[in-house]
């Protein structure tokens, strides 16, 4: 058994998650590679213990070691949303936790302690900070562990002492992910008035959002307990995406691309990518006034990720978009921004949508449907960027009548969406996430090819 190791010094997923979730240097984290528990040192107090599943060497989950019902609930919650091969092992793990046999699975143990110096627990750990803000009482955290990735945010499920889900927290820990966490909070606030109105999907409410210990934290309501996932082969949800675009209201008048806030934003982002604009936030709508790229911006601004020649190509593609489609009018509205089957569920006949971190206003109607087709092809089908773009063409052709768009409008929507996606790829890259090799430079190549067709 290895005793006394602080996982925050590791370079794997457990190290990355531990640094993000437990950033306070006053905390002592002690990891053992078996179910044996270490006690806090003299002059320290115990704050929390976690089972490291399946082991300290290959961690995937940190399960709270509190009341058995809480540990079991942390495994069973939303199991129906997970792929079938994952459900049974999790169900059995939860059963072991409920009957007190979790130790037989030989998990590691993480002990969190702090000096007995009068500092409130809510100033030391995220779960105590959130519970103090949202009603008090003893809460517990279940924490997912995944390989380190600059574009991923640690996620924390929060449970009360009865094992009831109380919230879901996302932690923005670098430039890109802080922007995403803040963008999701803003998007959910905007969508709240339309939630479950007509065809608009149900959206989780924001419980709290703000900065904590140098991180950007967004905590949202738990999903309905009996929510079920939608199939990856389900047809496109035209009515739901249109309701999102219109915030549950009626259609709005079509407006030309030229002079639109959307085209203006594309121009500014492309100029930033070329090194002549300002640093763009990771969310859809914001561009931070941070001075010329390469000279200012957030501390994590990754100047080494800049590809200025690609940025200049992006400027040219936006100009060609404006030249070719400037007088084409379409309806503009909001979009979810990451409308894919794995961000959707159903509960009591109502569609539920989560993960709104890429949402924003003032995009052409049909963007969510385009994104759904692109991601299904790229992620689920393993297709190239060009093939995924062709899937968008096919999708927009299929739903053209429901969207009431003509061929020229469809071509403008598709080209605009592809440019939007490349600029998102750039924003994440310079925010610290690195370039997505599936999209850069291949997506920009495809955009240019279409610009001259």
CSV table of C-alpha atoms in Angstrom, one decimal:
chain,number,residue,atom,x,y,z
A,1,UNK,CA,0.0,0.0,0.0
A,2,UNK,CA,1.3,3.5,-1.0
A,3,UNK,CA,0.6,6.0,1.8
A,4,UNK,CA,0.9,9.7,1.9
A,5,UNK,CA,0.9,10.5,-1.8
A,6,UNK,CA,-0.8,13.8,-2.9
A,7,UNK,CA,-2.4,13.1,-6.3
A,8,UNK,CA,-2.2,16.8,-7.2
A,9,UNK,CA,1.4,16.1,-8.2
A,10,UNK,CA,0.5,13.5,-10.8
A,11,UNK,CA,0.3,14.2,-14.5
A,12,UNK,CA,-2.6,11.8,-15.2
A,13,UNK,CA,-6.4,12.4,-15.0
A,14,UNK,CA,-6.5,12.0,-11.3
A,15,UNK,CA,-3.8,14.6,-10.9
A,16,UNK,CA,-5.6,17.1,-13.2
A,17,UNK,CA,-9.0,16.6,-11.5
A,18,UNK,CA,-7.5,16.8,-8.0
A,19,UNK,CA,-5.8,20.1,-8.8
A,20,UNK,CA,-9.0,21.6,-10.2
A,21,UNK,CA,-11.4,20.4,-7.5
A,22,UNK,CA,-9.0,20.8,-4.5
A,23,UNK,CA,-6.9,23.8,-5.5
A,24,UNK,CA,-6.4,25.2,-2.0
A,25,UNK,CA,-2.9,24.6,-0.7
A,26,UNK,CA,-4.1,24.4,2.8
A,27,UNK,CA,-5.7,21.1,2.0
A,28,UNK,CA,-3.9,17.8,2.5
A,29,UNK,CA,-4.8,15.1,0.0
A,30,UNK,CA,-3.6,11.6,0.9
A,31,UNK,CA,-4.0,8.8,-1.6
A,32,UNK,CA,-3.7,5.1,-0.8
A,33,UNK,CA,-3.9,2.3,-3.3
A,34,UNK,CA,-6.3,0.2,-1.3
A,35,UNK,CA,-9.4,0.5,0.8
A,36,UNK,CA,-7.4,1.2,4.0
A,37,UNK,CA,-8.1,4.6,5.3
A,38,UNK,CA,-5.5,7.0,6.7
A,39,UNK,CA,-6.4,9.3,9.6
A,40,UNK,CA,-5.7,13.0,9.5
A,41,UNK,CA,-2.4,14.0,11.1
A,42,UNK,CA,-2.2,15.6,14.5
A,43,UNK,CA,-3.6,19.1,14.3
A,44,UNK,CA,-5.7,18.3,11.2
A,45,UNK,CA,-9.4,17.7,10.7
A,46,UNK,CA,-11.1,15.3,8.3
A,47,UNK,CA,-13.1,17.0,5.5
A,48,UNK,CA,-14.0,14.1,3.2
A,49,UNK,CA,-13.1,10.7,1.9
A,50,UNK,CA,-13.5,9.2,-1.5
A,51,UNK,CA,-13.3,5.8,-3.0
A,52,UNK,CA,-11.0,5.9,-6.0
A,53,UNK,CA,-12.6,3.6,-8.6
A,54,UNK,CA,-11.6,1.2,-9.9
A,55,UNK,CA,-8.1,1.9,-8.4
A,56,UNK,CA,-5.7,4.6,-7.6
A,57,UNK,CA,-3.6,3.7,-10.6
A,58,UNK,CA,-6.5,3.7,-13.1
A,59,UNK,CA,-9.0,6.2,-11.5
A,60,UNK,CA,-12.2,6.9,-13.3
A,61,UNK,CA,-14.5,8.1,-10.5
A,62,UNK,CA,-14.2,9.5,-7.0
A,63,UNK,CA,-17.1,8.3,-5.0
A,64,UNK,CA,-18.0,9.9,-1.7
A,65,UNK,CA,-17.4,7.7,1.3
A,66,UNK,CA,-20.2,8.8,3.6
A,67,UNK,CA,-23.6,7.2,4.3
A,68,UNK,CA,-23.9,4.1,2.2
A,69,UNK,CA,-27.1,5.5,0.5
A,70,UNK,CA,-25.0,8.5,-0.7
A,71,UNK,CA,-22.2,6.4,-2.1
A,72,UNK,CA,-24.7,4.1,-3.9
A,73,UNK,CA,-26.7,7.1,-5.2
A,74,UNK,CA,-23.6,8.6,-6.6
A,75,UNK,CA,-23.2,5.6,-8.9
A,76,UNK,CA,-26.8,4.9,-9.7
A,77,UNK,CA,-27.9,8.5,-10.5
A,78,UNK,CA,-28.7,8.9,-14.2
A,79,UNK,CA,-27.3,5.4,-15.1
A,80,UNK,CA,-30.0,5.2,-17.7
A,81,UNK,CA,-28.3,7.9,-19.7
A,82,UNK,CA,-25.1,5.9,-20.1
A,83,UNK,CA,-24.3,3.4,-22.8
A,84,UNK,CA,-25.7,-0.1,-22.2
A,85,UNK,CA,-22.3,-1.7,-21.6
A,86,UNK,CA,-21.6,0.7,-18.8
A,87,UNK,CA,-25.0,0.4,-17.0
A,88,UNK,CA,-24.6,-3.1,-15.5
A,89,UNK,CA,-21.1,-2.6,-14.0
A,90,UNK,CA,-22.3,0.7,-12.4
A,91,UNK,CA,-25.5,-0.9,-11.1
A,92,UNK,CA,-23.4,-3.7,-9.5
A,93,UNK,CA,-20.9,-1.2,-8.1
A,94,UNK,CA,-23.8,0.8,-6.6
A,95,UNK,CA,-25.2,-2.4,-5.0
A,96,UNK,CA,-21.9,-3.2,-3.5
A,97,UNK,CA,-21.7,0.3,-2.0
A,98,UNK,CA,-25.3,0.1,-0.7
A,99,UNK,CA,-24.7,-3.2,1.2
A,100,UNK,CA,-21.3,-2.1,2.5
A,101,UNK,CA,-19.2,-4.3,0.3
A,102,UNK,CA,-17.4,-1.6,-1.7
A,103,UNK,CA,-14.1,-2.5,-0.1
A,104,UNK,CA,-14.2,-5.9,-1.8
A,105,UNK,CA,-13.7,-4.2,-5.1
A,106,UNK,CA,-10.3,-2.9,-3.8
A,107,UNK,CA,-10.7,0.8,-4.7
A,108,UNK,CA,-8.1,3.3,-3.7
A,109,UNK,CA,-8.9,5.8,-1.0
A,110,UNK,CA,-8.5,9.6,-1.1
A,111,UNK,CA,-8.6,11.4,2.2
A,112,UNK,CA,-9.0,15.2,2.3
A,113,UNK,CA,-8.0,17.0,5.5
A,114,UNK,CA,-7.1,20.5,6.6
A,115,UNK,CA,-5.5,22.2,9.6
A,116,UNK,CA,-7.6,22.8,12.7
A,117,UNK,CA,-7.2,26.6,12.5
A,118,UNK,CA,-10.7,27.9,12.4
A,119,UNK,CA,-10.9,28.4,8.6
A,120,UNK,CA,-14.5,27.5,7.6
A,121,UNK,CA,-14.8,24.4,5.5
A,122,UNK,CA,-16.7,26.4,2.9
A,123,UNK,CA,-13.6,28.4,2.3
A,124,UNK,CA,-11.6,25.2,1.6
A,125,UNK,CA,-13.6,22.8,-0.6
A,126,UNK,CA,-16.0,23.4,-3.4
A,127,UNK,CA,-18.7,21.0,-2.1
A,128,UNK,CA,-18.8,22.9,1.2
A,129,UNK,CA,-18.8,26.2,-0.5
A,130,UNK,CA,-21.7,25.3,-2.7
A,131,UNK,CA,-23.8,23.7,0.1
A,132,UNK,CA,-23.3,26.8,2.2
A,133,UNK,CA,-24.5,29.0,-0.6
A,134,UNK,CA,-27.5,26.8,-1.4
A,135,UNK,CA,-29.0,26.0,1.9
A,136,UNK,CA,-26.4,24.4,4.1
A,137,UNK,CA,-26.3,20.9,5.6
A,138,UNK,CA,-23.8,18.2,4.8
A,139,UNK,CA,-23.4,17.6,1.0
A,140,UNK,CA,-21.2,15.0,-0.8
A,141,UNK,CA,-19.5,15.1,-4.2
A,142,UNK,CA,-19.1,12.5,-6.8
A,143,UNK,CA,-16.3,13.4,-9.2
A,144,UNK,CA,-15.6,12.1,-12.7
A,145,UNK,CA,-12.0,11.4,-13.7
A,146,UNK,CA,-10.9,11.5,-17.3
A,147,UNK,CA,-7.6,12.0,-19.1
A,148,UNK,CA,-6.2,15.5,-19.0
A,149,UNK,CA,-7.5,17.7,-21.7
A,150,UNK,CA,-7.3,21.5,-21.9
A,151,UNK,CA,-10.9,21.6,-23.3
A,152,UNK,CA,-12.5,19.5,-20.6
A,153,UNK,CA,-14.0,20.7,-17.4
A,154,UNK,CA,-14.0,18.6,-14.2
A,155,UNK,CA,-17.6,17.8,-13.3
A,156,UNK,CA,-19.0,17.3,-9.8
A,157,UNK,CA,-22.3,15.7,-8.9
A,158,UNK,CA,-23.6,17.0,-5.6
A,159,UNK,CA,-25.8,14.9,-3.2
A,160,UNK,CA,-27.3,15.6,0.2
A,161,UNK,CA,-27.1,13.2,3.2
A,162,UNK,CA,-30.2,11.4,2.0
A,163,UNK,CA,-28.6,10.6,-1.4
A,164,UNK,CA,-30.8,13.1,-3.3
A,165,UNK,CA,-29.1,14.9,-6.3
A,166,UNK,CA,-28.8,18.6,-5.4
A,167,UNK,CA,-26.8,20.0,-8.3
A,168,UNK,CA,-24.2,19.5,-11.0
A,169,UNK,CA,-21.1,21.6,-11.0
A,170,UNK,CA,-18.7,22.4,-13.9
A,171,UNK,CA,-15.3,23.8,-13.1
A,172,UNK,CA,-13.5,26.1,-15.6
A,173,UNK,CA,-9.9,25.9,-14.7
A,174,UNK,CA,-8.1,27.5,-17.7
A,175,UNK,CA,-8.8,30.3,-20.1
A,176,UNK,CA,-10.9,28.2,-22.5
A,177,UNK,CA,-12.9,26.4,-19.9
A,178,UNK,CA,-13.5,29.4,-17.7
A,179,UNK,CA,-15.1,31.1,-20.7
A,180,UNK,CA,-17.3,28.0,-21.4
A,181,UNK,CA,-18.5,27.7,-17.8
A,182,UNK,CA,-19.5,31.4,-17.7
A,183,UNK,CA,-21.1,31.2,-21.1
A,184,UNK,CA,-23.3,28.2,-20.0
A,185,UNK,CA,-24.5,30.1,-17.0
A,186,UNK,CA,-25.4,33.1,-19.2
A,187,UNK,CA,-27.1,30.9,-21.8
A,188,UNK,CA,-29.2,29.0,-19.2
A,189,UNK,CA,-30.3,32.3,-17.7
A,190,UNK,CA,-31.4,33.5,-21.1
A,191,UNK,CA,-33.3,30.3,-21.9
A,192,UNK,CA,-35.0,30.0,-18.5
A,193,UNK,CA,-38.2,31.9,-19.5
A,194,UNK,CA,-38.8,29.6,-22.5
A,195,UNK,CA,-38.0,26.3,-20.8
A,196,UNK,CA,-40.6,23.7,-21.6
A,197,UNK,CA,-42.8,26.3,-23.3
A,198,UNK,CA,-44.4,24.8,-26.4
A,199,UNK,CA,-41.7,22.8,-28.3
A,200,UNK,CA,-38.8,24.4,-26.4
A,201,UNK,CA,-36.9,21.7,-24.4
A,202,UNK,CA,-36.7,21.7,-20.6
A,203,UNK,CA,-33.4,23.3,-19.5
A,204,UNK,CA,-31.8,23.0,-16.1
A,205,UNK,CA,-31.9,26.2,-14.0
A,206,UNK,CA,-28.7,27.9,-12.7
A,207,UNK,CA,-28.3,27.4,-9.0
A,208,UNK,CA,-25.1,29.5,-8.7
A,209,UNK,CA,-22.4,30.8,-10.9
A,210,UNK,CA,-19.2,32.7,-10.2
A,211,UNK,CA,-15.6,32.5,-9.3
A,212,UNK,CA,-14.2,30.3,-6.5
A,213,UNK,CA,-10.6,29.8,-5.6
A,214,UNK,CA,-9.4,31.0,-9.0
A,215,UNK,CA,-11.9,28.8,-10.9
A,216,UNK,CA,-15.1,29.7,-12.8
A,217,UNK,CA,-17.8,27.5,-11.3
A,218,UNK,CA,-21.3,27.0,-12.7
A,219,UNK,CA,-23.8,24.8,-10.7
A,220,UNK,CA,-27.1,23.8,-12.4
A,221,UNK,CA,-30.1,22.0,-11.2
A,222,UNK,CA,-30.0,18.2,-11.3
A,223,UNK,CA,-31.8,16.6,-14.3
A,224,UNK,CA,-35.1,14.8,-13.6
A,225,UNK,CA,-34.4,11.5,-11.9
A,226,UNK,CA,-36.1,9.4,-14.6
A,227,UNK,CA,-34.7,11.2,-17.6
A,228,UNK,CA,-33.8,8.8,-20.4
A,229,UNK,CA,-31.4,9.4,-23.3
A,230,UNK,CA,-32.4,9.8,-26.9
A,231,UNK,CA,-31.2,7.4,-29.6
A,232,UNK,CA,-28.3,8.4,-31.8
A,233,UNK,CA,-30.4,7.5,-34.8
A,234,UNK,CA,-33.4,9.6,-33.8
A,235,UNK,CA,-34.6,12.0,-36.5
A,236,UNK,CA,-33.8,15.7,-36.2
A,237,UNK,CA,-35.8,17.8,-33.8
A,238,UNK,CA,-36.8,20.6,-36.1
A,239,UNK,CA,-39.6,22.0,-33.9
A,240,UNK,CA,-37.4,22.0,-30.8
A,241,UNK,CA,-34.5,23.7,-32.4
A,242,UNK,CA,-36.8,26.3,-34.0
A,243,UNK,CA,-38.3,27.0,-30.6
A,244,UNK,CA,-34.8,27.5,-29.2
A,245,UNK,CA,-34.1,30.0,-32.0
A,246,UNK,CA,-37.3,31.9,-31.3
A,247,UNK,CA,-37.2,31.6,-27.5
A,248,UNK,CA,-40.6,29.9,-27.7
A,249,UNK,CA,-42.1,32.7,-29.7
A,250,UNK,CA,-43.3,33.1,-33.3
A,251,UNK,CA,-41.1,33.3,-36.3
A,252,UNK,CA,-39.2,36.6,-36.9
A,253,UNK,CA,-38.7,38.4,-40.1
A,254,UNK,CA,-35.9,37.3,-42.3
A,255,UNK,CA,-32.9,39.7,-42.5
A,256,UNK,CA,-30.0,40.0,-44.9
A,257,UNK,CA,-26.6,38.6,-44.0
A,258,UNK,CA,-25.0,41.9,-44.9
A,259,UNK,CA,-25.2,44.2,-41.9
A,260,UNK,CA,-26.2,41.5,-39.4
A,261,UNK,CA,-24.6,41.1,-36.0
A,262,UNK,CA,-23.7,37.6,-37.0
A,263,UNK,CA,-21.6,38.6,-40.0
A,264,UNK,CA,-20.0,41.4,-37.9
A,265,UNK,CA,-19.0,38.8,-35.2
A,266,UNK,CA,-17.5,36.5,-37.9
A,267,UNK,CA,-15.4,39.3,-39.2
A,268,UNK,CA,-14.1,40.2,-35.7
A,269,UNK,CA,-13.3,36.6,-34.8
A,270,UNK,CA,-11.5,36.0,-38.1
A,271,UNK,CA,-9.5,39.2,-37.7
A,272,UNK,CA,-8.5,38.0,-34.2
A,273,UNK,CA,-7.4,34.7,-35.7
A,274,UNK,CA,-5.3,36.6,-38.2
A,275,UNK,CA,-3.7,38.6,-35.4
A,276,UNK,CA,-5.3,41.9,-36.2
A,277,UNK,CA,-8.3,41.8,-33.8
A,278,UNK,CA,-8.9,41.1,-30.2
A,279,UNK,CA,-8.9,37.9,-28.0
A,280,UNK,CA,-12.2,36.1,-28.3
A,281,UNK,CA,-13.9,34.3,-25.5
A,282,UNK,CA,-14.8,30.6,-26.0
A,283,UNK,CA,-18.5,31.2,-25.9
A,284,UNK,CA,-20.4,32.0,-29.1
A,285,UNK,CA,-21.1,35.7,-28.4
A,286,UNK,CA,-18.3,37.4,-26.6
A,287,UNK,CA,-15.1,39.0,-27.8
A,288,UNK,CA,-13.0,40.4,-25.0
A,289,UNK,CA,-11.3,43.8,-25.5
A,290,UNK,CA,-7.8,42.5,-24.7
A,291,UNK,CA,-5.6,44.3,-27.3
A,292,UNK,CA,-3.9,42.8,-30.3
A,293,UNK,CA,-3.4,39.1,-30.2
A,294,UNK,CA,0.0,38.0,-29.0
A,295,UNK,CA,0.4,41.1,-26.7
A,296,UNK,CA,-2.5,40.7,-24.3
A,297,UNK,CA,-5.3,38.4,-23.1
A,298,UNK,CA,-5.9,36.0,-20.3
A,299,UNK,CA,-2.9,34.4,-18.6
A,300,UNK,CA,-3.5,31.1,-20.3
A,301,UNK,CA,-3.6,32.7,-23.8
A,302,UNK,CA,-1.8,30.2,-25.9
A,303,UNK,CA,0.2,32.4,-28.4
A,304,UNK,CA,2.0,29.2,-29.5
A,305,UNK,CA,-1.4,27.9,-30.7
A,306,UNK,CA,-1.8,30.8,-33.2
A,307,UNK,CA,-1.8,29.9,-36.8
A,308,UNK,CA,-1.7,33.4,-38.4
A,309,UNK,CA,-1.7,32.1,-42.0
A,310,UNK,CA,-4.8,30.1,-41.2
A,311,UNK,CA,-6.4,33.2,-39.6
A,312,UNK,CA,-5.8,35.2,-42.8
A,313,UNK,CA,-7.4,32.4,-44.8
A,314,UNK,CA,-10.4,32.7,-42.4
A,315,UNK,CA,-10.6,36.4,-43.0
A,316,UNK,CA,-10.8,35.7,-46.8
A,317,UNK,CA,-13.5,33.1,-46.4
A,318,UNK,CA,-15.7,35.4,-44.4
A,319,UNK,CA,-15.2,38.1,-47.0
A,320,UNK,CA,-16.2,35.6,-49.7
A,321,UNK,CA,-19.2,34.6,-47.7
A,322,UNK,CA,-20.3,38.3,-47.5
A,323,UNK,CA,-19.7,38.9,-51.2
A,324,UNK,CA,-21.6,35.8,-52.3
A,325,UNK,CA,-24.5,35.8,-49.8
A,326,UNK,CA,-24.7,39.3,-48.4
A,327,UNK,CA,-28.1,40.0,-49.9
A,328,UNK,CA,-29.5,36.6,-48.9
A,329,UNK,CA,-32.1,37.0,-46.1
A,330,UNK,CA,-32.7,34.4,-43.4
A,331,UNK,CA,-34.2,34.2,-40.0
A,332,UNK,CA,-31.7,34.8,-37.2
A,333,UNK,CA,-32.1,33.6,-33.6
A,334,UNK,CA,-30.5,31.7,-30.7
A,335,UNK,CA,-29.0,28.2,-30.8
A,336,UNK,CA,-28.1,25.6,-28.3
A,337,UNK,CA,-24.6,25.4,-29.8
A,338,UNK,CA,-23.9,21.7,-29.1
A,339,UNK,CA,-27.1,20.0,-30.2
A,340,UNK,CA,-26.2,16.3,-30.3
A,341,UNK,CA,-28.0,13.2,-29.1
A,342,UNK,CA,-25.7,12.8,-26.0
A,343,UNK,CA,-26.8,16.2,-24.8
A,344,UNK,CA,-30.5,15.4,-25.0
A,345,UNK,CA,-32.9,13.3,-23.0
A,346,UNK,CA,-36.6,12.7,-22.5
A,347,UNK,CA,-38.7,12.9,-19.3
A,348,UNK,CA,-42.4,12.4,-19.1
A,349,UNK,CA,-42.8,13.1,-22.8
A,350,UNK,CA,-40.7,16.3,-22.6
A,351,UNK,CA,-37.4,16.8,-24.4
A,352,UNK,CA,-34.6,17.8,-22.0
A,353,UNK,CA,-31.4,19.6,-23.2
A,354,UNK,CA,-28.2,20.2,-21.3
A,355,UNK,CA,-24.6,21.4,-21.9
A,356,UNK,CA,-25.4,24.9,-23.2
A,357,UNK,CA,-21.9,26.3,-23.0
A,358,UNK,CA,-21.7,27.0,-26.7
A,359,UNK,CA,-25.1,28.7,-26.9
A,360,UNK,CA,-25.5,32.2,-28.3
A,361,UNK,CA,-27.8,34.6,-30.1
A,362,UNK,CA,-27.9,36.0,-33.6
A,363,UNK,CA,-27.1,32.9,-35.8
A,364,UNK,CA,-29.1,31.7,-38.8
A,365,UNK,CA,-32.0,29.4,-38.1
A,366,UNK,CA,-30.9,25.9,-38.8
A,367,UNK,CA,-27.5,26.0,-37.1
A,368,UNK,CA,-28.4,23.5,-34.4
A,369,UNK,CA,-29.7,21.0,-37.1
A,370,UNK,CA,-26.4,21.6,-39.0
A,371,UNK,CA,-24.4,20.9,-35.9
A,372,UNK,CA,-26.3,17.8,-35.1
A,373,UNK,CA,-25.6,16.4,-38.6
A,374,UNK,CA,-21.9,17.4,-38.5
A,375,UNK,CA,-21.2,15.9,-35.1
A,376,UNK,CA,-23.1,12.7,-35.8
A,377,UNK,CA,-21.0,12.2,-38.9
A,378,UNK,CA,-17.7,13.3,-37.4
A,379,UNK,CA,-17.9,11.8,-33.9
A,380,UNK,CA,-20.2,8.8,-34.3
A,381,UNK,CA,-19.3,8.0,-37.9
A,382,UNK,CA,-15.6,8.8,-37.8
A,383,UNK,CA,-16.0,10.8,-41.0
A,384,UNK,CA,-13.6,13.4,-42.3
A,385,UNK,CA,-14.4,17.1,-42.0
A,386,UNK,CA,-15.4,17.2,-45.7
A,387,UNK,CA,-17.7,14.2,-45.3
A,388,UNK,CA,-19.2,15.7,-42.2
A,389,UNK,CA,-19.8,18.9,-44.1
A,390,UNK,CA,-21.6,16.9,-46.8
A,391,UNK,CA,-23.8,15.4,-44.1
A,392,UNK,CA,-24.8,19.0,-43.2
A,393,UNK,CA,-25.8,19.6,-46.8
A,394,UNK,CA,-28.0,16.4,-46.7
A,395,UNK,CA,-29.6,17.4,-43.4
A,396,UNK,CA,-30.5,20.9,-44.5
A,397,UNK,CA,-31.9,19.5,-47.8
A,398,UNK,CA,-34.2,17.1,-45.8
A,399,UNK,CA,-35.5,19.8,-43.5
A,400,UNK,CA,-35.7,22.6,-46.0
A,401,UNK,CA,-39.5,22.6,-46.2
A,402,UNK,CA,-39.9,22.7,-42.4
A,403,UNK,CA,-37.4,25.6,-42.2
A,404,UNK,CA,-38.9,27.3,-45.2
A,405,UNK,CA,-35.6,27.9,-46.8
A,406,UNK,CA,-34.6,27.9,-50.5
A,407,UNK,CA,-31.4,26.4,-52.0
A,408,UNK,CA,-29.4,29.7,-51.9
A,409,UNK,CA,-30.4,30.2,-48.2
A,410,UNK,CA,-29.4,26.6,-47.4
A,411,UNK,CA,-26.0,27.1,-49.0
A,412,UNK,CA,-25.5,30.3,-47.0
A,413,UNK,CA,-26.5,28.6,-43.8
A,414,UNK,CA,-24.2,25.6,-44.3
A,415,UNK,CA,-21.2,27.8,-45.3
A,416,UNK,CA,-21.8,30.1,-42.3
A,417,UNK,CA,-22.0,27.2,-40.0
A,418,UNK,CA,-18.8,25.6,-41.2
A,419,UNK,CA,-17.0,29.0,-40.7
A,420,UNK,CA,-18.5,29.2,-37.2
A,421,UNK,CA,-17.2,25.8,-36.4
A,422,UNK,CA,-13.7,26.6,-37.6
A,423,UNK,CA,-13.7,29.8,-35.5
A,424,UNK,CA,-14.8,27.8,-32.5
A,425,UNK,CA,-11.9,25.4,-33.1
A,426,UNK,CA,-9.6,28.4,-33.2
A,427,UNK,CA,-11.0,30.0,-30.0
A,428,UNK,CA,-10.6,26.8,-28.1
A,429,UNK,CA,-7.0,26.4,-29.4
A,430,UNK,CA,-5.9,29.8,-28.3
A,431,UNK,CA,-7.7,29.4,-25.0
A,432,UNK,CA,-5.4,26.6,-24.2
A,433,UNK,CA,-7.2,23.6,-25.6
A,434,UNK,CA,-5.0,23.0,-28.6
A,435,UNK,CA,-6.0,22.4,-32.2
A,436,UNK,CA,-8.5,19.6,-32.9
A,437,UNK,CA,-6.7,17.5,-35.5
A,438,UNK,CA,-10.0,16.3,-37.0
A,439,UNK,CA,-10.9,19.9,-37.9
A,440,UNK,CA,-7.8,21.8,-38.4
A,441,UNK,CA,-6.7,22.5,-41.1
A,442,UNK,CA,-9.1,20.1,-42.9
A,443,UNK,CA,-12.3,22.1,-42.2
A,444,UNK,CA,-10.7,25.3,-43.4
A,445,UNK,CA,-9.6,23.5,-46.6
A,446,UNK,CA,-13.2,22.4,-47.1
A,447,UNK,CA,-14.6,25.9,-46.5
A,448,UNK,CA,-12.2,27.3,-49.1
A,449,UNK,CA,-13.1,24.6,-51.6
A,450,UNK,CA,-16.8,25.5,-51.2
A,451,UNK,CA,-16.1,29.2,-51.5
A,452,UNK,CA,-15.0,28.9,-55.1
A,453,UNK,CA,-17.6,26.2,-56.2
